[in-house]
Amino acid sequence: MNATYDVMIAGGSYAGLSAAMALGRALRNVLIIDSGDPCNKQTPHSHNFLTQDGQTPAQIADTAKQQVLQYNTISWHQGLVSNVVSTPAGFEISTAAGETFRAKKVLFATGVKDQLLPVKGLAETWGISLVHCPYCHGYEIRGKATGLIANGDMAFELCRLISNWSNKLTLFTNGPSALTAEQAAKIKNHGITVVEAEISEFEQENGQLQNIVLKDGSKHPLEAAYIRLPFKQHSDIPQQLGCAIDEQGYIEVTELQQTTVPGVYAAGDNSNKFRGVSMAVAAGTKAGAMINKELIDETF
């Protein structure tokens, strides 16, 4: 704990591990601190990542961790980062267990946390048959009876998007529709039914959606549904350090993954709305390379 690492990475999933590999191959001393709580832990399969299509998120992460830790300058610590303080030499990092570490640079690969609505069955189906992204899940549920849970402009855009994967769509606005007359007409012309009653339950079995139950007592048999849930940063430490957060809730970063605080970087879902393993891996590789360059620039 008395050593000063070149880089501390908070978060050991795809972005964090990818950055660590780039830094390890650049001979940097790296400490990864991970709490073991990824947001996609319930998702059965990962897609759109070449060579890994169809693997579980855990399988991809486990393989990546094994490969990354073969570089002897990379260390793994199981724990939760609870505080990061700027110092003249870099940063002092504290964990929830009371440990203290020091590093010259910090990378937050802490991801985001979805805010699940208090509706029965939502938590059990989330990421399995109640999903957010057609590029992640659309092929597997193509052509199935599918619900779309949204309202207003988001609902209209979701109808347009998902119609590419299925023509058996029902839009649930979960309350009075906020669609414009023009939007409602276009949705109707594409054979999409709009249901305005509020949702009371997602009936499911082992995560597989069976019915959407409404507060008026009616049931709608469905095999899958899309919903766009709000999220929050998994860690509020970047904001406490002074990192700017944009209006959508993401950490602001440059093209090189730098935050608005010198020496602090961010990569992955916490700073990129394109949520996906391949996107996180790419951002992590870029962050690792840019952190290494910054370290070189400071000494040569």
GROMACS .gro file of C-alpha atoms in nm:
model
  300
    1MET     CA    1   0.000   0.000   0.000
    2ASN     CA    2   0.304   0.228   0.030
    3ALA     CA    3   0.381   0.196  -0.340
    4THR     CA    4   0.270   0.459  -0.589
    5TYR     CA    5   0.118   0.307  -0.900
    6ASP     CA    6   0.137   0.470  -1.239
    7VAL     CA    7  -0.239   0.425  -1.281
    8MET     CA    8  -0.531   0.321  -1.064
    9ILE     CA    9  -0.830   0.189  -1.256
   10ALA     CA   10  -1.163   0.192  -1.074
   11GLY     CA   11  -1.372  -0.081  -1.234
   12GLY     CA   12  -1.251  -0.414  -1.369
   13SER     CA   13  -1.498  -0.494  -1.642
   14TYR     CA   14  -1.446  -0.444  -2.016
   15ALA     CA   15  -1.325  -0.082  -2.032
   16GLY     CA   16  -1.109  -0.117  -1.723
   17LEU     CA   17  -0.950  -0.445  -1.830
   18SER     CA   18  -0.890  -0.317  -2.182
   19ALA     CA   19  -0.716  -0.006  -2.050
   20ALA     CA   20  -0.511  -0.219  -1.811
   21MET     CA   21  -0.391  -0.440  -2.096
   22ALA     CA   22  -0.275  -0.139  -2.299
   23LEU     CA   23  -0.096   0.000  -1.994
   24GLY     CA   24   0.052  -0.336  -1.895
   25ARG     CA   25   0.193  -0.378  -2.243
   26ALA     CA   26   0.343  -0.030  -2.201
   27LEU     CA   27   0.521  -0.158  -1.886
   28ARG     CA   28   0.315   0.058  -1.650
   29ASN     CA   29   0.241  -0.039  -1.291
   30VAL     CA   30  -0.136  -0.060  -1.274
   31LEU     CA   31  -0.378  -0.129  -0.991
   32ILE     CA   32  -0.732  -0.239  -1.081
   33ILE     CA   33  -0.987  -0.205  -0.801
   34ASP     CA   34  -1.316  -0.379  -0.872
   35SER     CA   35  -1.628  -0.429  -0.661
   36GLY     CA   36  -1.768  -0.718  -0.868
   37ASP     CA   37  -2.104  -0.561  -0.952
   38PRO     CA   38  -2.134  -0.517  -1.333
   39CYS     CA   39  -2.459  -0.373  -1.468
   40ASN     CA   40  -2.502  -0.657  -1.721
   41LYS     CA   41  -2.464  -0.941  -1.470
   42GLN     CA   42  -2.814  -1.073  -1.552
   43THR     CA   43  -2.779  -1.058  -1.932
   44PRO     CA   44  -2.760  -1.415  -2.071
   45HIS     CA   45  -2.551  -1.341  -2.382
   46SER     CA   46  -2.338  -1.064  -2.529
   47HIS     CA   47  -2.341  -0.975  -2.898
   48ASN     CA   48  -2.179  -0.745  -3.155
   49PHE     CA   49  -1.826  -0.820  -3.033
   50LEU     CA   50  -1.620  -1.005  -3.293
   51THR     CA   51  -1.484  -1.344  -3.177
   52GLN     CA   52  -1.704  -1.332  -2.864
   53ASP     CA   53  -2.055  -1.324  -3.014
   54GLY     CA   54  -2.298  -1.521  -2.799
   55GLN     CA   55  -2.071  -1.559  -2.498
   56THR     CA   56  -2.202  -1.461  -2.156
   57PRO     CA   57  -2.075  -1.129  -2.018
   58ALA     CA   58  -1.912  -1.317  -1.730
   59GLN     CA   59  -1.723  -1.549  -1.968
   60ILE     CA   60  -1.584  -1.254  -2.163
   61ALA     CA   61  -1.482  -1.072  -1.845
   62ASP     CA   62  -1.323  -1.384  -1.691
   63THR     CA   63  -1.117  -1.456  -2.002
   64ALA     CA   64  -1.012  -1.091  -2.024
   65LYS     CA   65  -0.908  -1.085  -1.658
   66GLN     CA   66  -0.696  -1.399  -1.698
   67GLN     CA   67  -0.519  -1.250  -2.000
   68VAL     CA   68  -0.467  -0.908  -1.841
   69LEU     CA   69  -0.320  -1.046  -1.519
   70GLN     CA   70  -0.053  -1.232  -1.715
   71TYR     CA   71   0.123  -0.895  -1.735
   72ASN     CA   72   0.324  -0.883  -1.413
   73THR     CA   73   0.298  -0.507  -1.368
   74ILE     CA   74  -0.082  -0.528  -1.331
   75SER     CA   75  -0.239  -0.594  -0.990
   76TRP     CA   76  -0.600  -0.676  -0.904
   77HIS     CA   77  -0.769  -0.572  -0.581
   78GLN     CA   78  -1.122  -0.675  -0.490
   79GLY     CA   79  -1.288  -0.379  -0.324
   80LEU     CA   80  -1.492  -0.064  -0.365
   81VAL     CA   81  -1.327   0.272  -0.423
   82SER     CA   82  -1.484   0.509  -0.170
   83ASN     CA   83  -1.280   0.826  -0.222
   84VAL     CA   84  -1.016   0.978  -0.447
   85VAL     CA   85  -0.825   1.289  -0.342
   86SER     CA   86  -0.591   1.494  -0.558
   87THR     CA   87  -0.237   1.531  -0.418
   88PRO     CA   88   0.078   1.709  -0.544
   89ALA     CA   89   0.210   1.371  -0.663
   90GLY     CA   90  -0.114   1.252  -0.818
   91PHE     CA   91  -0.401   1.093  -0.630
   92GLU     CA   92  -0.471   0.911  -0.305
   93ILE     CA   93  -0.733   0.640  -0.332
   94SER     CA   94  -0.934   0.500  -0.040
   95THR     CA   95  -1.152   0.191  -0.035
   96ALA     CA   96  -1.463   0.111   0.166
   97ALA     CA   97  -1.255  -0.135   0.369
   98GLY     CA   98  -1.018   0.142   0.479
   99GLU     CA   99  -0.724   0.065   0.249
  100THR     CA  100  -0.524   0.346   0.093
  101PHE     CA  101  -0.335   0.350  -0.238
  102ARG     CA  102  -0.153   0.614  -0.439
  103ALA     CA  103  -0.138   0.663  -0.816
  104LYS     CA  104  -0.014   0.921  -1.064
  105LYS     CA  105  -0.323   0.891  -1.285
  106VAL     CA  106  -0.676   0.765  -1.236
  107LEU     CA  107  -0.916   0.601  -1.480
  108PHE     CA  108  -1.281   0.562  -1.390
  109ALA     CA  109  -1.435   0.264  -1.568
  110THR     CA  110  -1.715   0.248  -1.315
  111GLY     CA  111  -2.012   0.221  -1.551
  112VAL     CA  112  -2.368   0.324  -1.477
  113LYS     CA  113  -2.651   0.182  -1.270
  114ASP     CA  114  -2.997   0.142  -1.422
  115GLN     CA  115  -3.281   0.278  -1.211
  116LEU     CA  116  -3.540   0.003  -1.213
  117LEU     CA  117  -3.902   0.113  -1.187
  118PRO     CA  118  -4.096  -0.021  -0.884
  119VAL     CA  119  -4.306  -0.258  -1.095
  120LYS     CA  120  -4.343  -0.625  -1.004
  121GLY     CA  121  -4.142  -0.853  -1.231
  122LEU     CA  122  -3.926  -0.581  -1.385
  123ALA     CA  123  -3.608  -0.668  -1.196
  124GLU     CA  124  -3.642  -1.038  -1.278
  125THR     CA  125  -3.686  -0.979  -1.653
  126TRP     CA  126  -3.441  -0.690  -1.694
  127GLY     CA  127  -3.164  -0.776  -1.939
  128ILE     CA  128  -3.323  -1.111  -2.026
  129SER     CA  129  -3.656  -1.049  -2.200
  130LEU     CA  130  -3.710  -0.686  -2.095
  131VAL     CA  131  -3.428  -0.513  -2.280
  132HIS     CA  132  -3.302  -0.173  -2.391
  133CYS     CA  133  -3.106  -0.220  -2.714
  134PRO     CA  134  -3.204  -0.392  -3.041
  135TYR     CA  135  -2.840  -0.414  -3.148
  136CYS     CA  136  -2.769  -0.619  -2.834
  137HIS     CA  137  -3.088  -0.828  -2.828
  138GLY     CA  138  -3.299  -0.760  -3.138
  139TYR     CA  139  -3.182  -1.054  -3.347
  140GLU     CA  140  -3.271  -1.307  -3.077
  141ILE     CA  141  -3.625  -1.169  -3.036
  142ARG     CA  142  -3.683  -1.086  -3.404
  143GLY     CA  143  -4.036  -1.139  -3.527
  144LYS     CA  144  -4.176  -1.203  -3.179
  145ALA     CA  145  -4.471  -1.036  -3.012
  146THR     CA  146  -4.289  -0.741  -2.860
  147GLY     CA  147  -4.387  -0.456  -2.632
  148LEU     CA  148  -4.243  -0.105  -2.646
  149ILE     CA  149  -4.260   0.088  -2.320
  150ALA     CA  150  -4.213   0.460  -2.374
  151ASN     CA  151  -4.402   0.782  -2.435
  152GLY     CA  152  -4.379   1.098  -2.643
  153ASP     CA  153  -4.090   1.149  -2.883
  154MET     CA  154  -3.895   0.856  -2.736
  155ALA     CA  155  -4.190   0.626  -2.800
  156PHE     CA  156  -4.216   0.739  -3.160
  157GLU     CA  157  -3.846   0.683  -3.223
  158LEU     CA  158  -3.860   0.344  -3.051
  159CYS     CA  159  -4.151   0.237  -3.273
  160ARG     CA  160  -3.957   0.338  -3.583
  161LEU     CA  161  -3.642   0.162  -3.469
  162ILE     CA  162  -3.787  -0.170  -3.349
  163SER     CA  163  -4.016  -0.204  -3.652
  164ASN     CA  164  -3.702  -0.319  -3.834
  165TRP     CA  165  -3.692  -0.632  -3.612
  166SER     CA  166  -4.059  -0.718  -3.566
  167ASN     CA  167  -4.402  -0.634  -3.709
  168LYS     CA  168  -4.581  -0.761  -3.397
  169LEU     CA  169  -4.546  -0.449  -3.185
  170THR     CA  170  -4.757  -0.291  -2.913
  171LEU     CA  171  -4.670   0.047  -2.766
  172PHE     CA  172  -4.740   0.092  -2.394
  173THR     CA  173  -4.727   0.460  -2.295
  174ASN     CA  174  -4.784   0.369  -1.927
  175GLY     CA  175  -5.026   0.658  -1.887
  176PRO     CA  176  -5.190   0.916  -2.116
  177SER     CA  177  -5.018   0.931  -2.454
  178ALA     CA  178  -4.792   1.227  -2.521
  179LEU     CA  179  -4.761   1.145  -2.892
  180THR     CA  180  -4.843   1.419  -3.139
  181ALA     CA  181  -5.134   1.360  -3.377
  182GLU     CA  182  -4.887   1.310  -3.662
  183GLN     CA  183  -4.680   1.059  -3.464
  184ALA     CA  184  -4.989   0.867  -3.357
  185ALA     CA  185  -5.112   0.849  -3.716
  186LYS     CA  186  -4.779   0.715  -3.845
  187ILE     CA  187  -4.765   0.454  -3.568
  188LYS     CA  188  -5.120   0.342  -3.648
  189ASN     CA  189  -5.041   0.322  -4.020
  190HIS     CA  190  -4.762   0.077  -3.937
  191GLY     CA  191  -5.001  -0.151  -3.751
  192ILE     CA  192  -4.872  -0.069  -3.403
  193THR     CA  193  -5.138  -0.061  -3.130
  194VAL     CA  194  -5.107   0.207  -2.861
  195VAL     CA  195  -5.212   0.114  -2.506
  196GLU     CA  196  -5.233   0.399  -2.253
  197ALA     CA  197  -5.328   0.217  -1.930
  198GLU     CA  198  -5.060   0.206  -1.661
  199ILE     CA  199  -4.855  -0.110  -1.612
  200SER     CA  200  -4.896  -0.300  -1.284
  201GLU     CA  201  -4.686  -0.611  -1.342
  202PHE     CA  202  -4.454  -0.797  -1.577
  203GLU     CA  203  -4.563  -1.159  -1.545
  204GLN     CA  204  -4.259  -1.376  -1.599
  205GLU     CA  205  -4.110  -1.718  -1.549
  206ASN     CA  206  -3.735  -1.746  -1.487
  207GLY     CA  207  -3.684  -1.405  -1.642
  208GLN     CA  208  -3.892  -1.480  -1.950
  209LEU     CA  209  -4.174  -1.231  -1.998
  210GLN     CA  210  -4.520  -1.389  -2.028
  211ASN     CA  211  -4.765  -1.099  -2.000
  212ILE     CA  212  -4.777  -0.728  -1.936
  213VAL     CA  213  -5.054  -0.676  -1.680
  214LEU     CA  214  -5.223  -0.335  -1.670
  215LYS     CA  215  -5.389  -0.157  -1.382
  216ASP     CA  216  -5.725  -0.190  -1.559
  217GLY     CA  217  -5.690  -0.568  -1.516
  218SER     CA  218  -5.616  -0.654  -1.879
  219LYS     CA  219  -5.326  -0.877  -1.985
  220HIS     CA  220  -5.119  -0.857  -2.301
  221PRO     CA  221  -4.927  -1.176  -2.392
  222LEU     CA  222  -4.573  -1.086  -2.503
  223GLU     CA  223  -4.243  -1.262  -2.552
  224ALA     CA  224  -4.021  -0.957  -2.504
  225ALA     CA  225  -4.033  -0.584  -2.449
  226TYR     CA  226  -3.808  -0.282  -2.486
  227ILE     CA  227  -3.785  -0.012  -2.223
  228ARG     CA  228  -3.552   0.285  -2.181
  229LEU     CA  229  -3.480   0.318  -1.810
  230PRO     CA  230  -3.316   0.614  -1.641
  231PHE     CA  231  -2.967   0.559  -1.501
  232LYS     CA  232  -2.721   0.717  -1.264
  233GLN     CA  233  -2.344   0.703  -1.238
  234HIS     CA  234  -2.233   0.391  -1.052
  235SER     CA  235  -1.985   0.610  -0.868
  236ASP     CA  236  -2.024   0.975  -0.772
  237ILE     CA  237  -1.652   1.013  -0.701
  238PRO     CA  238  -1.570   1.162  -1.047
  239GLN     CA  239  -1.823   1.438  -0.983
  240GLN     CA  240  -1.683   1.495  -0.632
  241LEU     CA  241  -1.338   1.535  -0.790
  242GLY     CA  242  -1.481   1.804  -1.017
  243CYS     CA  243  -1.535   1.606  -1.337
  244ALA     CA  244  -1.806   1.768  -1.548
  245ILE     CA  245  -2.123   1.569  -1.608
  246ASP     CA  246  -2.324   1.641  -1.924
  247GLU     CA  247  -2.699   1.702  -1.937
  248GLN     CA  248  -2.766   1.333  -2.010
  249GLY     CA  249  -2.576   1.223  -1.700
  250TYR     CA  250  -2.252   1.102  -1.862
  251ILE     CA  251  -1.901   1.203  -1.756
  252GLU     CA  252  -1.773   1.455  -2.009
  253VAL     CA  253  -1.462   1.330  -2.188
  254THR     CA  254  -1.255   1.441  -2.483
  255GLU     CA  255  -1.197   1.222  -2.785
  256LEU     CA  256  -0.897   1.089  -2.591
  257GLN     CA  257  -1.109   0.990  -2.286
  258GLN     CA  258  -0.980   1.277  -2.070
  259THR     CA  259  -1.222   1.428  -1.820
  260THR     CA  260  -1.226   1.797  -1.727
  261VAL     CA  261  -0.993   1.721  -1.431
  262PRO     CA  262  -0.620   1.687  -1.516
  263GLY     CA  263  -0.491   1.335  -1.468
  264VAL     CA  264  -0.838   1.183  -1.453
  265TYR     CA  265  -0.979   0.972  -1.737
  266ALA     CA  266  -1.308   0.790  -1.791
  267ALA     CA  267  -1.407   0.509  -2.027
  268GLY     CA  268  -1.701   0.280  -2.086
  269ASP     CA  269  -2.069   0.321  -2.008
  270ASN     CA  270  -2.008   0.607  -1.766
  271SER     CA  271  -1.902   0.833  -2.051
  272ASN     CA  272  -2.053   0.680  -2.367
  273LYS     CA  273  -2.422   0.639  -2.448
  274PHE     CA  274  -2.344   0.353  -2.690
  275ARG     CA  275  -2.360   0.079  -2.431
  276GLY     CA  276  -2.193  -0.238  -2.549
  277VAL     CA  277  -1.894  -0.456  -2.469
  278SER     CA  278  -1.713  -0.372  -2.792
  279MET     CA  279  -1.761   0.002  -2.733
  280ALA     CA  280  -1.627  -0.027  -2.379
  281VAL     CA  281  -1.326  -0.228  -2.492
  282ALA     CA  282  -1.241   0.029  -2.760
  283ALA     CA  283  -1.272   0.320  -2.518
  284GLY     CA  284  -1.055   0.139  -2.263
  285THR     CA  285  -0.778   0.072  -2.514
  286LYS     CA  286  -0.780   0.436  -2.617
  287ALA     CA  287  -0.773   0.554  -2.255
  288GLY     CA  288  -0.482   0.326  -2.170
  289ALA     CA  289  -0.278   0.450  -2.464
  290MET     CA  290  -0.352   0.815  -2.389
  291ILE     CA  291  -0.266   0.779  -2.020
  292ASN     CA  292   0.064   0.619  -2.116
  293LYS     CA  293   0.136   0.907  -2.355
  294GLU     CA  294   0.062   1.160  -2.083
  295LEU     CA  295   0.303   0.983  -1.849
  296ILE     CA  296   0.570   0.989  -2.120
  297ASP     CA  297   0.510   1.357  -2.193
  298GLU     CA  298   0.565   1.439  -1.826
  299THR     CA  299   0.906   1.269  -1.809
  300PHE     CA  300   1.059   1.310  -2.156
   0.00000   0.00000   0.00000
